Coordinates of C-alpha atoms in Angstrom, one line a residue:
X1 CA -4.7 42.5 -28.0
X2 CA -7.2 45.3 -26.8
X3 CA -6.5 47.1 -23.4
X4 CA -9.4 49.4 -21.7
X5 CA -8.2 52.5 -19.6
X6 CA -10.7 54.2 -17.9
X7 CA -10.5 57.5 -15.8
X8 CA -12.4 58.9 -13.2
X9 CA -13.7 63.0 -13.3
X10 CA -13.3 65.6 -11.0
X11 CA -15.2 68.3 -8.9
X12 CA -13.5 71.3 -6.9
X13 CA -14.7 71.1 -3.3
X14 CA -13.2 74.5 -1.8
X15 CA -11.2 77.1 -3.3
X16 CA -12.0 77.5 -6.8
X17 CA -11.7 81.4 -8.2
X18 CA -9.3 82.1 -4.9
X19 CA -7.0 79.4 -6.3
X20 CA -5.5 82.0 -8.8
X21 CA -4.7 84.9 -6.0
X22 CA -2.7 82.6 -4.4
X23 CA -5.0 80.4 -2.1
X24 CA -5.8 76.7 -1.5
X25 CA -7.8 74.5 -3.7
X26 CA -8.9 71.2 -2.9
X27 CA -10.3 68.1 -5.9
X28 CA -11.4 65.5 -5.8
X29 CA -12.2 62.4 -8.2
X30 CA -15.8 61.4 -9.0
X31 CA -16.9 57.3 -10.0
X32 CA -18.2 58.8 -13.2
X33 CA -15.5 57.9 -15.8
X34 CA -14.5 58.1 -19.5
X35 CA -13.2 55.2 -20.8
X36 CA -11.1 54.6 -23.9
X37 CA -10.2 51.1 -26.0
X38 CA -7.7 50.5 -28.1
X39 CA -6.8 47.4 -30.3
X40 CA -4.5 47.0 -33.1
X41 CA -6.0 45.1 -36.3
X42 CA -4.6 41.5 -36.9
X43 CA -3.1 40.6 -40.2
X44 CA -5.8 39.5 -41.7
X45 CA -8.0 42.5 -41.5
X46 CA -5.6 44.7 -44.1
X47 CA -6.5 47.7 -42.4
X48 CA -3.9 50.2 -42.5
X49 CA -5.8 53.1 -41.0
X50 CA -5.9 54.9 -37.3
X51 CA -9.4 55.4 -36.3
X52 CA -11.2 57.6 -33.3
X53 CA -14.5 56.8 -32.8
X54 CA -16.2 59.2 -29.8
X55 CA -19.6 56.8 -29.6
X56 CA -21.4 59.1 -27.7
X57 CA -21.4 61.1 -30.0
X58 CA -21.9 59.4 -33.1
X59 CA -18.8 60.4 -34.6
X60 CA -15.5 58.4 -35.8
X61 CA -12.3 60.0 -37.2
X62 CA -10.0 58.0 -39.6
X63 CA -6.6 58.7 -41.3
X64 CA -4.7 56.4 -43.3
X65 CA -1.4 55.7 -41.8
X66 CA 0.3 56.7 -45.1
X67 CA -1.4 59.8 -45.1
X68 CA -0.3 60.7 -41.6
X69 CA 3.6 59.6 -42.4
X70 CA 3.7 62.3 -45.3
X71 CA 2.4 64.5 -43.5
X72 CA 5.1 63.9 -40.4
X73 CA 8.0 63.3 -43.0
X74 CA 9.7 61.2 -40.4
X75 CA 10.7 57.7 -39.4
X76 CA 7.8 57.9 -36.6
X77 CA 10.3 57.2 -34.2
X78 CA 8.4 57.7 -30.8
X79 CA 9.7 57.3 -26.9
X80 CA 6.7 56.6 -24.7
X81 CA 8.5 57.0 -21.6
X82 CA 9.7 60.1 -22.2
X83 CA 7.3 62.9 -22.4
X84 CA 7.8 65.6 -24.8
X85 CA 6.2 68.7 -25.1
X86 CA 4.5 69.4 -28.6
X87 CA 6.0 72.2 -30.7
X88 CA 4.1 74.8 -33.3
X89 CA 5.1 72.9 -36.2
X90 CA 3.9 69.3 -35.3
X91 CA 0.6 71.0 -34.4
X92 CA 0.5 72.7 -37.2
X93 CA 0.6 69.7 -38.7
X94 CA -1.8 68.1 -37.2
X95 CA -4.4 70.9 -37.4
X96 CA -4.0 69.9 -40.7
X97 CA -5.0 66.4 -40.4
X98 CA -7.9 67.3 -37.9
X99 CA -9.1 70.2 -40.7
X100 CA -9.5 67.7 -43.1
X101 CA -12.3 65.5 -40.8
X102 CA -15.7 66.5 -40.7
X103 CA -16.4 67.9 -37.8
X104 CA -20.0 69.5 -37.8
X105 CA -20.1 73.2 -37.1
X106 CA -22.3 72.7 -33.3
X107 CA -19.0 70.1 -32.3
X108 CA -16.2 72.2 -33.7
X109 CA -15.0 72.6 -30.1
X110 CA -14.2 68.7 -30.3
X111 CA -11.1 69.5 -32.7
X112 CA -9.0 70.6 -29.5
X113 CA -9.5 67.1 -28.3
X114 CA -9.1 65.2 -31.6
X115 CA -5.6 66.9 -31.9
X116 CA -5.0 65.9 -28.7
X117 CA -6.0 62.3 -29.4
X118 CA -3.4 62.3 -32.3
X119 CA -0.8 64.2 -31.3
X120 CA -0.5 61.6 -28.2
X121 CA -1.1 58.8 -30.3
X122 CA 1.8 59.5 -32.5
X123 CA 3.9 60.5 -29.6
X124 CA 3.5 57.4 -27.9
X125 CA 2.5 54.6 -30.3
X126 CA 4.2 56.3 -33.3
X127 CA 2.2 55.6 -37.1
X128 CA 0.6 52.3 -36.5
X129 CA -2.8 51.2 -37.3
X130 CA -5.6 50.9 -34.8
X131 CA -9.0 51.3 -33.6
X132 CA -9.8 53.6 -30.3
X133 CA -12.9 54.0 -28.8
X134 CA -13.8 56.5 -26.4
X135 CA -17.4 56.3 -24.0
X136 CA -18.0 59.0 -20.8
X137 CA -20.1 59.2 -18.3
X138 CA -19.1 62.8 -17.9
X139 CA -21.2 65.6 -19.2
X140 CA -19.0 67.5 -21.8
X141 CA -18.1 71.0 -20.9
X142 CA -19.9 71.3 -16.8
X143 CA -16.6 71.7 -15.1
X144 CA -16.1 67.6 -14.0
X145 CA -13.1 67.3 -15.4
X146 CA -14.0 65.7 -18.8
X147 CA -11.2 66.3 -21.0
X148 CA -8.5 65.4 -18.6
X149 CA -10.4 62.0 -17.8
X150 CA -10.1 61.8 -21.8
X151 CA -6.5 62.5 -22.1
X152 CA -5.6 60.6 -19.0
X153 CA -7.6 57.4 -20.4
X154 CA -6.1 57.6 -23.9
X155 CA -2.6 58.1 -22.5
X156 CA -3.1 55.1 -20.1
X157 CA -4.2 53.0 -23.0
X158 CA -1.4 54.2 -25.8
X159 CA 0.7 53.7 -22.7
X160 CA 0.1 50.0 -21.8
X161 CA 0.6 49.1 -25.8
X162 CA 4.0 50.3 -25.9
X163 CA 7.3 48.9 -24.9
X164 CA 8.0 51.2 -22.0
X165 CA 5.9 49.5 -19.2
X166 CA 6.0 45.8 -18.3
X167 CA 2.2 44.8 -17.2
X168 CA 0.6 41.4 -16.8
X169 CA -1.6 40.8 -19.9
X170 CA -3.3 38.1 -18.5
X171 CA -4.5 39.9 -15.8
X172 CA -8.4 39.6 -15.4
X173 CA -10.7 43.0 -14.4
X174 CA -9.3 45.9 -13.8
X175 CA -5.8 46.8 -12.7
X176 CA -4.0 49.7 -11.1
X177 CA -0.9 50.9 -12.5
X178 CA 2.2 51.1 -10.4
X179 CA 3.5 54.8 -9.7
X180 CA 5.9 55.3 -12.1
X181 CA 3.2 54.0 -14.5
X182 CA 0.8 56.5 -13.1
X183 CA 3.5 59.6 -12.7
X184 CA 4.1 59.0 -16.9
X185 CA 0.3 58.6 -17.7
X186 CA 0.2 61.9 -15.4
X187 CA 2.9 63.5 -17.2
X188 CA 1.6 62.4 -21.4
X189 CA -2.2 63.7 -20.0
X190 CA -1.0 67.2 -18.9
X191 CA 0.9 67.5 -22.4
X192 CA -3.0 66.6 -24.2
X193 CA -4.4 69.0 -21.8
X194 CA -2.4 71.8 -23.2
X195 CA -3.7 70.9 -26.4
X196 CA -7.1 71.6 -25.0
X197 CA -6.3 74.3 -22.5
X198 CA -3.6 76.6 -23.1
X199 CA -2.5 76.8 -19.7
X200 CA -3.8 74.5 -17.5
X201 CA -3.4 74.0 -13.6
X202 CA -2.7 70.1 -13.6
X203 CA -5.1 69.9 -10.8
X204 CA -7.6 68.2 -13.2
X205 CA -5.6 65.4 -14.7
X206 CA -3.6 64.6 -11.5
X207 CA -6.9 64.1 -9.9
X208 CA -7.7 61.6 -13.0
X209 CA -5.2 59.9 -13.3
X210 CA -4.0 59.0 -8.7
X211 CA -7.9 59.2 -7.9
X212 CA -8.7 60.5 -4.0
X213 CA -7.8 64.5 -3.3
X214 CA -5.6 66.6 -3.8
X215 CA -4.5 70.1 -2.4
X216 CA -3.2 72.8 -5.1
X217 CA -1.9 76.1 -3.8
X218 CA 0.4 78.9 -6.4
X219 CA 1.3 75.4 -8.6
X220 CA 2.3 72.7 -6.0
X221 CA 0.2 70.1 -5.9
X222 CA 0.0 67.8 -2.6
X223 CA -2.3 64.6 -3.0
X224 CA -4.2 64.0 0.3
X225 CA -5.4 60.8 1.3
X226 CA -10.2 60.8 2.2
X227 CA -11.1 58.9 5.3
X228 CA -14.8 60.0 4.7
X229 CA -16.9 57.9 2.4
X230 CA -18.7 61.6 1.2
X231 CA -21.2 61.2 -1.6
X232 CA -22.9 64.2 -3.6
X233 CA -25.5 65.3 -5.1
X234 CA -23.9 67.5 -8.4
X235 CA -26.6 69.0 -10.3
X236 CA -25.7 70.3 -13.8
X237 CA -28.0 73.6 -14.4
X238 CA -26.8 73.0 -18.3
X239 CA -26.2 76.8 -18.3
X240 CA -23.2 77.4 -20.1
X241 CA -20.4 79.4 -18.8
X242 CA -17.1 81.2 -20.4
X243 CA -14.3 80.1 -18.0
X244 CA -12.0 82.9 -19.1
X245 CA -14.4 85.9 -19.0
X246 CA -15.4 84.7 -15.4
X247 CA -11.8 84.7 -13.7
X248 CA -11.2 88.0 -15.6
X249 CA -13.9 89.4 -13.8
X250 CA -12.8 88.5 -10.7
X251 CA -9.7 89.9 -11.1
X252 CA -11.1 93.0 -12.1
X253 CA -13.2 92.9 -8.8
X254 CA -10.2 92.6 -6.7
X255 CA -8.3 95.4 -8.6
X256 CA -11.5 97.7 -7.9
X257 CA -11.6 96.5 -3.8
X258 CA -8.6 95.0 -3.2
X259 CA -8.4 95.1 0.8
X260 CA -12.3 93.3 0.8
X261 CA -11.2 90.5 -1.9
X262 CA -8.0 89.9 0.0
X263 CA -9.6 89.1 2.4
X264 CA -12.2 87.2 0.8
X265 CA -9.2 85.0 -0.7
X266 CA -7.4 84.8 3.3
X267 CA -11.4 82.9 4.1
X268 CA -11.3 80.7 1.0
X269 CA -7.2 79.6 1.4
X270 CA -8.5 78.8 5.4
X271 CA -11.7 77.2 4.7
X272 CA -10.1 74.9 2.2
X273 CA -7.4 74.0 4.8
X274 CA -9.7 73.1 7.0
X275 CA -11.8 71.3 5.0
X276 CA -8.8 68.8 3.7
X277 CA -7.7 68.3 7.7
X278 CA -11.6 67.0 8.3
X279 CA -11.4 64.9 5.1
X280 CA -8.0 63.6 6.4
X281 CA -8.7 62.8 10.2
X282 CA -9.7 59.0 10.9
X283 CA -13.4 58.8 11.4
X284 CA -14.2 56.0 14.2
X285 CA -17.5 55.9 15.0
X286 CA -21.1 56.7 12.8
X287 CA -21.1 59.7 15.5
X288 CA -17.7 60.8 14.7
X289 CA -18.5 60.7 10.6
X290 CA -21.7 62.8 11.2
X291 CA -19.9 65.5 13.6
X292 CA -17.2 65.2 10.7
X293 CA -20.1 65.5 7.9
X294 CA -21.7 68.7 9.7
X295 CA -18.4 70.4 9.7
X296 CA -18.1 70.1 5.6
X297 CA -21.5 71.3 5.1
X298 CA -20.6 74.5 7.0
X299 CA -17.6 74.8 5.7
X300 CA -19.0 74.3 2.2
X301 CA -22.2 77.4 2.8
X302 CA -19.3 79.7 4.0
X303 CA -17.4 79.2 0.8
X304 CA -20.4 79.4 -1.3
X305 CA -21.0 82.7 0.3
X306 CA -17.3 84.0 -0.8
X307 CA -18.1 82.8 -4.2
X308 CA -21.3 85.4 -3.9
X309 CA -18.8 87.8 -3.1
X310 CA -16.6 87.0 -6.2
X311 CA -19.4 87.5 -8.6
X312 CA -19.3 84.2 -10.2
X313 CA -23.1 82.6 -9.1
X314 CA -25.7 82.4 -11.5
X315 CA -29.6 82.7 -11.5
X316 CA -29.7 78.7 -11.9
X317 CA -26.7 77.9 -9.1
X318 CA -29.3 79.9 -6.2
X319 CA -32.4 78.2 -7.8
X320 CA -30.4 75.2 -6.6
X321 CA -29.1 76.0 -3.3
X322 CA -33.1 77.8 -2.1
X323 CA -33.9 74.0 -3.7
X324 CA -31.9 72.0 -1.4
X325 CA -31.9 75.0 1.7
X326 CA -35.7 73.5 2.0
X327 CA -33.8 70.1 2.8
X328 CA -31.4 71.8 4.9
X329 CA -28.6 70.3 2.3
X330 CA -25.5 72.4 2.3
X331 CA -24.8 73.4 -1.3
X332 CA -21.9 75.2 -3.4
X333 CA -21.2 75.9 -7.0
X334 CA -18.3 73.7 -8.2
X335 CA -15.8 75.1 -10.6
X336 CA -16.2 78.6 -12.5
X337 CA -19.6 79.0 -11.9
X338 CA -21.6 81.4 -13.8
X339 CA -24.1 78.3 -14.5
X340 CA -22.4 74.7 -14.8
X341 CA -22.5 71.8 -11.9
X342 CA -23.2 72.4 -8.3
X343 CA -22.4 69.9 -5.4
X344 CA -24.3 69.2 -2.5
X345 CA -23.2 67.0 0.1
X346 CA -25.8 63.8 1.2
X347 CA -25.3 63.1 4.9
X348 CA -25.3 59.5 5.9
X349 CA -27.9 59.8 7.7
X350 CA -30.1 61.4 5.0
X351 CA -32.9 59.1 3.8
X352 CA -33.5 58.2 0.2
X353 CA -37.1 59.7 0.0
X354 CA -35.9 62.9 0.9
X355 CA -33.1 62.4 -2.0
X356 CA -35.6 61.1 -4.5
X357 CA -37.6 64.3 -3.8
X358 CA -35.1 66.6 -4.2
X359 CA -33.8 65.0 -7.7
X360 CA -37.5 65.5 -8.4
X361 CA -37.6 69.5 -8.0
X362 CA -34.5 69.9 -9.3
X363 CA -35.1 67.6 -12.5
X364 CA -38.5 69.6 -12.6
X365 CA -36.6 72.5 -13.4
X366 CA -34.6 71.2 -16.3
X367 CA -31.6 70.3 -14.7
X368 CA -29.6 67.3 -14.5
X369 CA -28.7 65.1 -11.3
X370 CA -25.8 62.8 -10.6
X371 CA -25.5 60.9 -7.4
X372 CA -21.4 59.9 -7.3
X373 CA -19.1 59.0 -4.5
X374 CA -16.3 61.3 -4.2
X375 CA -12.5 60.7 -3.7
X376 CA -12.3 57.1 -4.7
X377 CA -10.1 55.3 -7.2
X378 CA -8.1 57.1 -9.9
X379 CA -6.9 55.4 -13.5
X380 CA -7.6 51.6 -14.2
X381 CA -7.0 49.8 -17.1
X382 CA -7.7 46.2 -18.2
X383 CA -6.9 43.6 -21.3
X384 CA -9.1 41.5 -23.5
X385 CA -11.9 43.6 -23.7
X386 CA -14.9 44.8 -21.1
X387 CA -14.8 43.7 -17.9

């Protein structure tokens, strides 16, 4: 039996930065996805080993499942439908198994993710042998998202192996889970995310794993429902950017002028309000989704121009908006900033030679370009192989 999961990204549309004062955020997925495979080995093969192969990167991890029961000294006992947070020990074990890989020195960041690929593995499927296979269509560290997509797509695939859901296996294409399926994916991802993260939001992996929007605001997160068929233009600059050091400085910022930034934070939490009431509000007419469209753009400058204020554009992120200004395109960087992926929203009514030309400048100057749709399906997963 093989099952494929495969989970969508994400990009921030408003309140990134202002998020952490206290302020409104609003995600959304992307239809660029990571998918993972899993199948166990039939009797016949002998192969008593658990294998991670990333294939776009040319890598593949394997332990021998005796290897990973000494180092556990347990039963393997596992309870995929209850989620467990990890503690020091089992990580340091673990860290242990992930040391002993190769793991070239320009990938070592990957380790986070391979213990998080084995730490839910074990948690969910226990020490049994198999083969997973992960493939994304996400660009690896740009701010989309790509490590929750990867810990909500293994999850969904350990998950739909085990004894704790009850799915139809003979099920052609792909399926949705059920919400109880979905809040326990949810709930295994976030755990592999704190592998990765430390202390993430859960905005990112919620967004993988239900699909569509959702609101976050001082930890509650609200899923919203799109009634705009909004597609984007994200362009990575492939600038690299240091997350932590970024939010730092705009909290130093706001400790140096703290009535201006207050206010600057009031703007975001509003504009990102505002922006989720457009997304939500039933557009009837081709008029009524290009009023609706003109309204995100603005809304969309105005935040980019708080992000100016917050310190956290980059050289490459204005080379992009004076790129797309000339197309009168609203643009905005989308997540930390400081270089990474900027959005720009594609009216309707734009033609495709003006899209082509764009891609063309842009590409020109060494970036990449993504066309996606944005708020549309979350996790699917599927049995027997592609579909």
């Amino acid at each position: 039996m093989e099952v494929r999961a495969r989970a969508p990204g994400k990009i921030i549309l408003a309140g990134e930065h202002a998020v952490v004062h206290g302020s409104t955020a609003v995600s959304a997925s992307i239809d660029l996805y990571t998918y993972a495979s899993m199948h166990f080995p039939s009797p016949p093969d002998n192969d008593d080993t658990l294998k991670l192969q990333l294939k776009d990167l040319d890598l593949e991890f394997s332990w021998t499942i005796e290897k990973i029961k000494d180092a556990f000294h347990d039963s393997g006992d596992c309870n995929a439908s209850s989620p467990t947070s990890f503690s020091p020990e089992t990580i340091k074990i673990i860290a242990a198994l992930v040391e002993e890989q190769y793991i070239p020195e320009a990938k070592i960041g990957l380790a986070a993710g391979v213990t998080a690929f084995l730490w839910l593995y074990t948690s969910i499927q226990g020490y049994k042998p198999a083969k997973v296979i992960v493939t994304s269509e996400l660009p690896l560290g740009s701010g989309l998202g790509s490590s929750a997509a990867f810990c909500v797509s293994l999850s969904a695939a350990f998950i739909a192996l085990s004894d704790s859901v009850n799915l139809d296996f003979n099920h052609k294409g792909w399926l949705m889970f059920g919400e109880s399926e979905l809040e326990l994916v949810n709930k295994w991802a976030f755990e592999g995310e704190k592998l990765i993260h430390g202390k993430p939001s859960g905005i990112d992996n919620t967004v993988s794993t239900f699909g569509n929007m959702i609101k976050f605001r001082s930890g509650a997160l609200t899923r919203i429902k799109s009634n705009m068929q909004l597609k984007m233009l994200i362009t990575n600059t492939k600038v690299g950017r240091n997350t932590k050091a970024l939010v730092a400085s705009v909290s130093e910022r706001t400790l140096r002028h703290p009535d201006a930034m207050t206010a600057v934070f009031t703007a975001v939490d509003s504009i990102s309000n505002k922006l989720a009431t457009i997304i939500e509000s039933p557009g009837s007419d081709d008029c009524a989704i290009t009023e609706k469209e003109v309204l995100v753009e603005e809304l969309m400058e105005m935040n980019q121009g708080l992000l100016q204020c917050m310190g956290v554009s980059h050289a490459s992120i204005e080379t992009v908006i004076r790129t797309t200004l000339k197309y009168k395109l609203a643009t905005k960087l989308t997540g930390a900033g400081g270089g990474g992926c900027v959005l720009t929203l594609l009216p309707t009514i734009l033609s495709g030679k003006i899209v082509d030309k764009v891609i063309a400048e842009l590409e020109s100057c060494g970036f990449q370009c993504l066309i996606v749709g944005i708020g549309g399906k979350g996790l699917e997963i599927c049995f027997g192989g592609s579909s």
